[in-house]
mmCIF file of C-alpha atoms in Angstrom:
data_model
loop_
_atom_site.group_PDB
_atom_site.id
_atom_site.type_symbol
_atom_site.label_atom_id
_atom_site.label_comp_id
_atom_site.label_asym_id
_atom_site.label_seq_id
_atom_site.Cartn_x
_atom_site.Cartn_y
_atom_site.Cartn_z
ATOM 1 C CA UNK Q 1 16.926 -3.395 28.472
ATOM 2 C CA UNK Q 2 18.146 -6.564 28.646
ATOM 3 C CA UNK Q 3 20.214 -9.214 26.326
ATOM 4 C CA UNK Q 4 16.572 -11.003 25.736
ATOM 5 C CA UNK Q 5 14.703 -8.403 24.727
ATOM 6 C CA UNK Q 6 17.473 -6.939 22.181
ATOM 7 C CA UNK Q 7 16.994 -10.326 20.754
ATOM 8 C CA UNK Q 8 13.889 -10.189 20.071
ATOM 9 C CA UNK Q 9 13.699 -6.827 19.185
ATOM 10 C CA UNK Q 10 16.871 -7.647 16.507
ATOM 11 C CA UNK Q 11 14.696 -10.733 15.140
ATOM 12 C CA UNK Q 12 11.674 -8.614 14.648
ATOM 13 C CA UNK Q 13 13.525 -5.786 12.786
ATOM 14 C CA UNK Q 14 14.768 -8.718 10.421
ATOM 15 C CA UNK Q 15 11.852 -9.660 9.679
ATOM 16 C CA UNK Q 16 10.908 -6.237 9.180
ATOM 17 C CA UNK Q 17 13.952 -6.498 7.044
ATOM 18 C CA UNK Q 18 13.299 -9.130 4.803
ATOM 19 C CA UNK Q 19 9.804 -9.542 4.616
ATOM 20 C CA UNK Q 20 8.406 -5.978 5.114
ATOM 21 C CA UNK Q 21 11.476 -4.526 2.679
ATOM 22 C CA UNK Q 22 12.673 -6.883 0.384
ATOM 23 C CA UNK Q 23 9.956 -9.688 -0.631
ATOM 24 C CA UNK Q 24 7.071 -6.603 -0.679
ATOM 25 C CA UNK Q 25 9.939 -4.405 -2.728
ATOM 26 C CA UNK Q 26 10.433 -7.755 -5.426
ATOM 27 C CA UNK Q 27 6.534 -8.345 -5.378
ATOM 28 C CA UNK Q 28 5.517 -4.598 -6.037
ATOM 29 C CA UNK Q 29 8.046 -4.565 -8.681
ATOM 30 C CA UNK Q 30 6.854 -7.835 -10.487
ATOM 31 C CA UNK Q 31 3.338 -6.018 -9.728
ATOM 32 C CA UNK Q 32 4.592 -2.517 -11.465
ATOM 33 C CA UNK Q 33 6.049 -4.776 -14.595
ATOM 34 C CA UNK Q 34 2.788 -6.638 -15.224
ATOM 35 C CA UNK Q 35 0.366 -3.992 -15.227
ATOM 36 C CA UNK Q 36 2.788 -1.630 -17.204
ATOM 37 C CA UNK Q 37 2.678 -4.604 -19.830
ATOM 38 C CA UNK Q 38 -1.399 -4.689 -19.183
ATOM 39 C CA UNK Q 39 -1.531 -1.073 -19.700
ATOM 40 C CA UNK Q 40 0.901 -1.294 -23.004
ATOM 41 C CA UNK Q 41 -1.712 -4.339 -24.560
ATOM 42 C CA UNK Q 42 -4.664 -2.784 -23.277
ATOM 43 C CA UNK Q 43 -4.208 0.581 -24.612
ATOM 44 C CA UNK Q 44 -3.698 -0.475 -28.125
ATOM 45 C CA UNK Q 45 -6.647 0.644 -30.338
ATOM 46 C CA UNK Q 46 -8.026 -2.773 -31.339
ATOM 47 C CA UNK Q 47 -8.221 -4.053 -27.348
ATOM 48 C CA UNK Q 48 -10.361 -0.497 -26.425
ATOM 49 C CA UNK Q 49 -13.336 -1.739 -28.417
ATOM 50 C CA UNK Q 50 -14.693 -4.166 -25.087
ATOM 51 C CA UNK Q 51 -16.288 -2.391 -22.009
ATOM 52 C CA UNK Q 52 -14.474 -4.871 -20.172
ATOM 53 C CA UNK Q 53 -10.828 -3.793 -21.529
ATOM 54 C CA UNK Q 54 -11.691 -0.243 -20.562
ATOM 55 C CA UNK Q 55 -12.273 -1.668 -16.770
ATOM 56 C CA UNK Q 56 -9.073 -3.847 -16.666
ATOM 57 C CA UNK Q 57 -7.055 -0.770 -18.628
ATOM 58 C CA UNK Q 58 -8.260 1.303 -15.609
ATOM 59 C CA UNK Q 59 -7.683 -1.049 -13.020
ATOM 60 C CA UNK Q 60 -4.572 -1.581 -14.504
ATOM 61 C CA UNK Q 61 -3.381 2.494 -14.206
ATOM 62 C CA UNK Q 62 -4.931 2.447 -10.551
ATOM 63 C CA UNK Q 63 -2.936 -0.785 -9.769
ATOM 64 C CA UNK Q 64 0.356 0.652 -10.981
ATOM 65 C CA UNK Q 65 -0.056 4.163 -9.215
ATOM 66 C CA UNK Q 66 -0.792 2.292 -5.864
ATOM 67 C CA UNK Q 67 2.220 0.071 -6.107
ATOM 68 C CA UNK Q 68 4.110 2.783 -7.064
ATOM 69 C CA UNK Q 69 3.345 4.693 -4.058
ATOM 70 C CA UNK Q 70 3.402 1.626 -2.119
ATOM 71 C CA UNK Q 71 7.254 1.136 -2.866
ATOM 72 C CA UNK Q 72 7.775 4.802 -1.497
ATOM 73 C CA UNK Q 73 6.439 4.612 1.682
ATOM 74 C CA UNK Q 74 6.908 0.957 2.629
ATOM 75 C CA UNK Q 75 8.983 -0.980 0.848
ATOM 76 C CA UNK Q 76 11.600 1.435 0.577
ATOM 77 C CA UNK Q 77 11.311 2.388 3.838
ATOM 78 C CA UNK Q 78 11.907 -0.608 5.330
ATOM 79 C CA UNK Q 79 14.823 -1.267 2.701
ATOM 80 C CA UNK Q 80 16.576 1.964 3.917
ATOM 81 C CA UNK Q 81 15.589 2.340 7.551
ATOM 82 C CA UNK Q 82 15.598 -1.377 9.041
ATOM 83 C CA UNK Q 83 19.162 -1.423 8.639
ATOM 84 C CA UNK Q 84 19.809 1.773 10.635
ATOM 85 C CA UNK Q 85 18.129 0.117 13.514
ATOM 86 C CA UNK Q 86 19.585 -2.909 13.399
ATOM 87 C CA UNK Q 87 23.122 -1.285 13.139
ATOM 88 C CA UNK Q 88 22.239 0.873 16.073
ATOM 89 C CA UNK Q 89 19.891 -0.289 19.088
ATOM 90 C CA UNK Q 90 20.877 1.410 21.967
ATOM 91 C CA UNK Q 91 18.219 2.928 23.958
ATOM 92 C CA UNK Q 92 19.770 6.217 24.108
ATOM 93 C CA UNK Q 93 20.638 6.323 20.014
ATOM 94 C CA UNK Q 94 18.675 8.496 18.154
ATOM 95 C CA UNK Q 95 17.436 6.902 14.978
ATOM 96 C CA UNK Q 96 16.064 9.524 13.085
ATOM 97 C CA UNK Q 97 16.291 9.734 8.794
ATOM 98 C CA UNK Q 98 15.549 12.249 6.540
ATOM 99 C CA UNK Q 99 13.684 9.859 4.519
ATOM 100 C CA UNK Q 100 11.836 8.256 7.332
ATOM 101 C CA UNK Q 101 10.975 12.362 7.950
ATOM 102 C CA UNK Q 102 9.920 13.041 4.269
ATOM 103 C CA UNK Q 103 7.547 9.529 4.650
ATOM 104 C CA UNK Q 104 6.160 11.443 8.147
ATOM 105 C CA UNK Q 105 5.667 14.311 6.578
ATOM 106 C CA UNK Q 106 3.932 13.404 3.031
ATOM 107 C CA UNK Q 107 1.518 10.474 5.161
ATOM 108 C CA UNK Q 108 -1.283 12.488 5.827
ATOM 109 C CA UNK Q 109 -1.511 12.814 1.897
ATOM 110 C CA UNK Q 110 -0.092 9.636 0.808
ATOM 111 C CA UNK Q 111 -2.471 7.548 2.767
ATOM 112 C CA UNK Q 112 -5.614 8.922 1.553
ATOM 113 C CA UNK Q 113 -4.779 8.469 -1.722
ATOM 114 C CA UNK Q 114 -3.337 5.192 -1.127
ATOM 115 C CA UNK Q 115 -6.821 4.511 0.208
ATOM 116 C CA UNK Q 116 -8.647 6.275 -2.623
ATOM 117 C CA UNK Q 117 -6.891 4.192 -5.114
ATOM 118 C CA UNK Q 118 -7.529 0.380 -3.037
ATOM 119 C CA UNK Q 119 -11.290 1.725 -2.906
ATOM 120 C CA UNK Q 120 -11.170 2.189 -6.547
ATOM 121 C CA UNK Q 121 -9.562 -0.581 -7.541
ATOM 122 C CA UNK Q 122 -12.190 -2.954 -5.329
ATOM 123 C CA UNK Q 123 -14.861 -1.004 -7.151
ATOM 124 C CA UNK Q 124 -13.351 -1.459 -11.163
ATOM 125 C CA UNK Q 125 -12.885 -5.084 -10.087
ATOM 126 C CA UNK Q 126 -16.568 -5.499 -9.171
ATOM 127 C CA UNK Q 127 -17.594 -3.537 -11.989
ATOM 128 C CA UNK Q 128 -15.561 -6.179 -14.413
ATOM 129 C CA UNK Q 129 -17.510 -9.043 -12.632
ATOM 130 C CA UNK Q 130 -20.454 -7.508 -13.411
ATOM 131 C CA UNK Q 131 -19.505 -6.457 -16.941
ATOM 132 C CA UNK Q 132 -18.952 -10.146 -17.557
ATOM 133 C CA UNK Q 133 -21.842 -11.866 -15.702
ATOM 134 C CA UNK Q 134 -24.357 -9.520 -18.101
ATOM 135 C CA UNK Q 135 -22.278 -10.201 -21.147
ATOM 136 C CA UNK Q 136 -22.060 -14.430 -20.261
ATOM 137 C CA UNK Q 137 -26.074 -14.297 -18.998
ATOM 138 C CA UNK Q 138 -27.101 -11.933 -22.058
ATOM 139 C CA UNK Q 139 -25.268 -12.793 -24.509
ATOM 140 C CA UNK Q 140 -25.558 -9.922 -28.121
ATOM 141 C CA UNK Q 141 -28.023 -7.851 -26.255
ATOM 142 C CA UNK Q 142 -25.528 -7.313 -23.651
ATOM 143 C CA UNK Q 143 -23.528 -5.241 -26.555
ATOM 144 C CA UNK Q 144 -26.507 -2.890 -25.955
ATOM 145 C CA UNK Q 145 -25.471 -2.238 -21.916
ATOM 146 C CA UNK Q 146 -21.489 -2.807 -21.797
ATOM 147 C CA UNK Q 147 -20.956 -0.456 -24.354
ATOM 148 C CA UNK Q 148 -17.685 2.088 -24.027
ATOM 149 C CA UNK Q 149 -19.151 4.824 -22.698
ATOM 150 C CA UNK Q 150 -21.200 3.231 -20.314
ATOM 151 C CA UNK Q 151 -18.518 1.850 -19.149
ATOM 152 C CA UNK Q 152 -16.199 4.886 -18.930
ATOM 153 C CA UNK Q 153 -19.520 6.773 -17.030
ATOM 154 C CA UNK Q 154 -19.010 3.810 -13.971
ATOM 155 C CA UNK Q 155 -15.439 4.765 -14.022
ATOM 156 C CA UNK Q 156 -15.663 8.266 -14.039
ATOM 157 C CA UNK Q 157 -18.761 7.392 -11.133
ATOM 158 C CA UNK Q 158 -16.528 5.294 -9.032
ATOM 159 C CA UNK Q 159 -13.662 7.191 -9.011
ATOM 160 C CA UNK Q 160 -15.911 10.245 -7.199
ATOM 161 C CA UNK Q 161 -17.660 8.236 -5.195
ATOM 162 C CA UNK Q 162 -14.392 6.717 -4.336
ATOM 163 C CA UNK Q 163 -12.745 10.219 -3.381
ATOM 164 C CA UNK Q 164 -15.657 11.145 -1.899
ATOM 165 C CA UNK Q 165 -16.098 8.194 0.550
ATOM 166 C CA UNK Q 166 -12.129 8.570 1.542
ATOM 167 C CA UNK Q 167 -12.639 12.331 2.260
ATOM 168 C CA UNK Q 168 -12.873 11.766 6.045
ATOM 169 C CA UNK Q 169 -9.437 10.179 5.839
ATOM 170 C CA UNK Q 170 -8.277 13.364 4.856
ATOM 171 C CA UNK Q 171 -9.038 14.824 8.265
ATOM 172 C CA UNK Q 172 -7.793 12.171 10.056
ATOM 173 C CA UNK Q 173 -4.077 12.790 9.960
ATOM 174 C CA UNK Q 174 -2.109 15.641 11.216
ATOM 175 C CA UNK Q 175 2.011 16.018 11.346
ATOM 176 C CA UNK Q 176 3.422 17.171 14.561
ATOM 177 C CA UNK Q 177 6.163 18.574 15.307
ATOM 178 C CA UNK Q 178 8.914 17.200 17.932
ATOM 179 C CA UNK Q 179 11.667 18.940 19.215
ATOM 180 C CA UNK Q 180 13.704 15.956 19.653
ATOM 181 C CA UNK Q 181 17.638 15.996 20.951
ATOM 182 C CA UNK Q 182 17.820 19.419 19.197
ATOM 183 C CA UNK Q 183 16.842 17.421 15.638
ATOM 184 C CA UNK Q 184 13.878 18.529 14.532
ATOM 185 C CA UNK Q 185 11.342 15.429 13.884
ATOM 186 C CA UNK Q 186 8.027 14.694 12.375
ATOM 187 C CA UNK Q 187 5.824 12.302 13.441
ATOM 188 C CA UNK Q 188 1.923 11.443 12.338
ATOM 189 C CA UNK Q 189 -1.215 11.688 14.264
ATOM 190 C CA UNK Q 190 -4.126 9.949 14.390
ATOM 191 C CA UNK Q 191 -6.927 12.909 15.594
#
């Protein structure tokens, strides 16, 4: 390989770097304060008595779990294992890390659910648009449809249809095993 190419292949792992680890680790953590807070105000008795707090309390609980798992797999990982490539780029190195091993290993898990919980969260932000548009074009006799446990029935709905509608996703991964410079590595497979 020559001097070029290292360049660019040094400028793209910065930007992996900075963008991929560090802005995406400050953002999910601004993300994980704010809907902590949101879950904190929502979940106080007198804000559970609107159909639409229930949706944003819920959005707010799927929101946090996602960026959660979010800073596991990607922020972290870039954090951690950017900088072992950048110290090292030698074609023959061998650039393997237990925690980029663990992430290989728990994907065909973590992704699913990751998608589960973007699928839900889509669906509980629709379901607050609509909440609102039939409370704004109904006005009281909207009280009679947006009710609590109508609205915790659409969760409870969403979420399985959710899950459901990610199952294939579940198939769609594999780990395999690669004997690797007598390391033992894990990668993940699209079948």
């Amino acid at each position: 390989m020559n001097n070029s190419c290292r360049r660019d292949e040094q400028f793209i792992l910065n930007v992996q770097w900075y963008l991929g680890g560090w802005a995406c680790l400050m953002v999910c953590l601004i993300g994980v304060v704010g809907n902590s807070i949101s879950i904190v105000v929502l979940s106080n008795k007198r804000m559970r008595n609107l159909s639409t707090n229930i949706y944003l309390l819920s959005l707010s609980v799927i929101n946090l779990i996602w960026l959660l798992l979010y800073i596991f797999v990607n922020a972290l990982r870039f954090t951690i294992i950017i900088p072992l490539f950048l110290k090292n780029t030698d074609e023959g190195s061998n650039n393997i890390h237990t925690y980029d091993q663990l992430i290989a290993r728990s994907s065909p898990f973590v992704i699913p659910i990751m998608n589960t919980l973007q699928l839900c969260s889509i669906y509980y932000t629709v379901a607050v648009s609509i909440d609102r548009f039939l409370y704004l074009t109904y006005g009281i006799q909207a009280d009679n449809i947006c009710t609590i446990k109508n609205s915790l029935k659409i969760i409870f709905s969403l979420t399985i249809f959710s899950i459901l509608f990610i199952i294939p996703n579940w198939l769609k991964y594999r780990v395999v095993h690669v004997p690797h410079n007598n390391k033992t590595q894990y990668w993940l497979k699209c079948s």
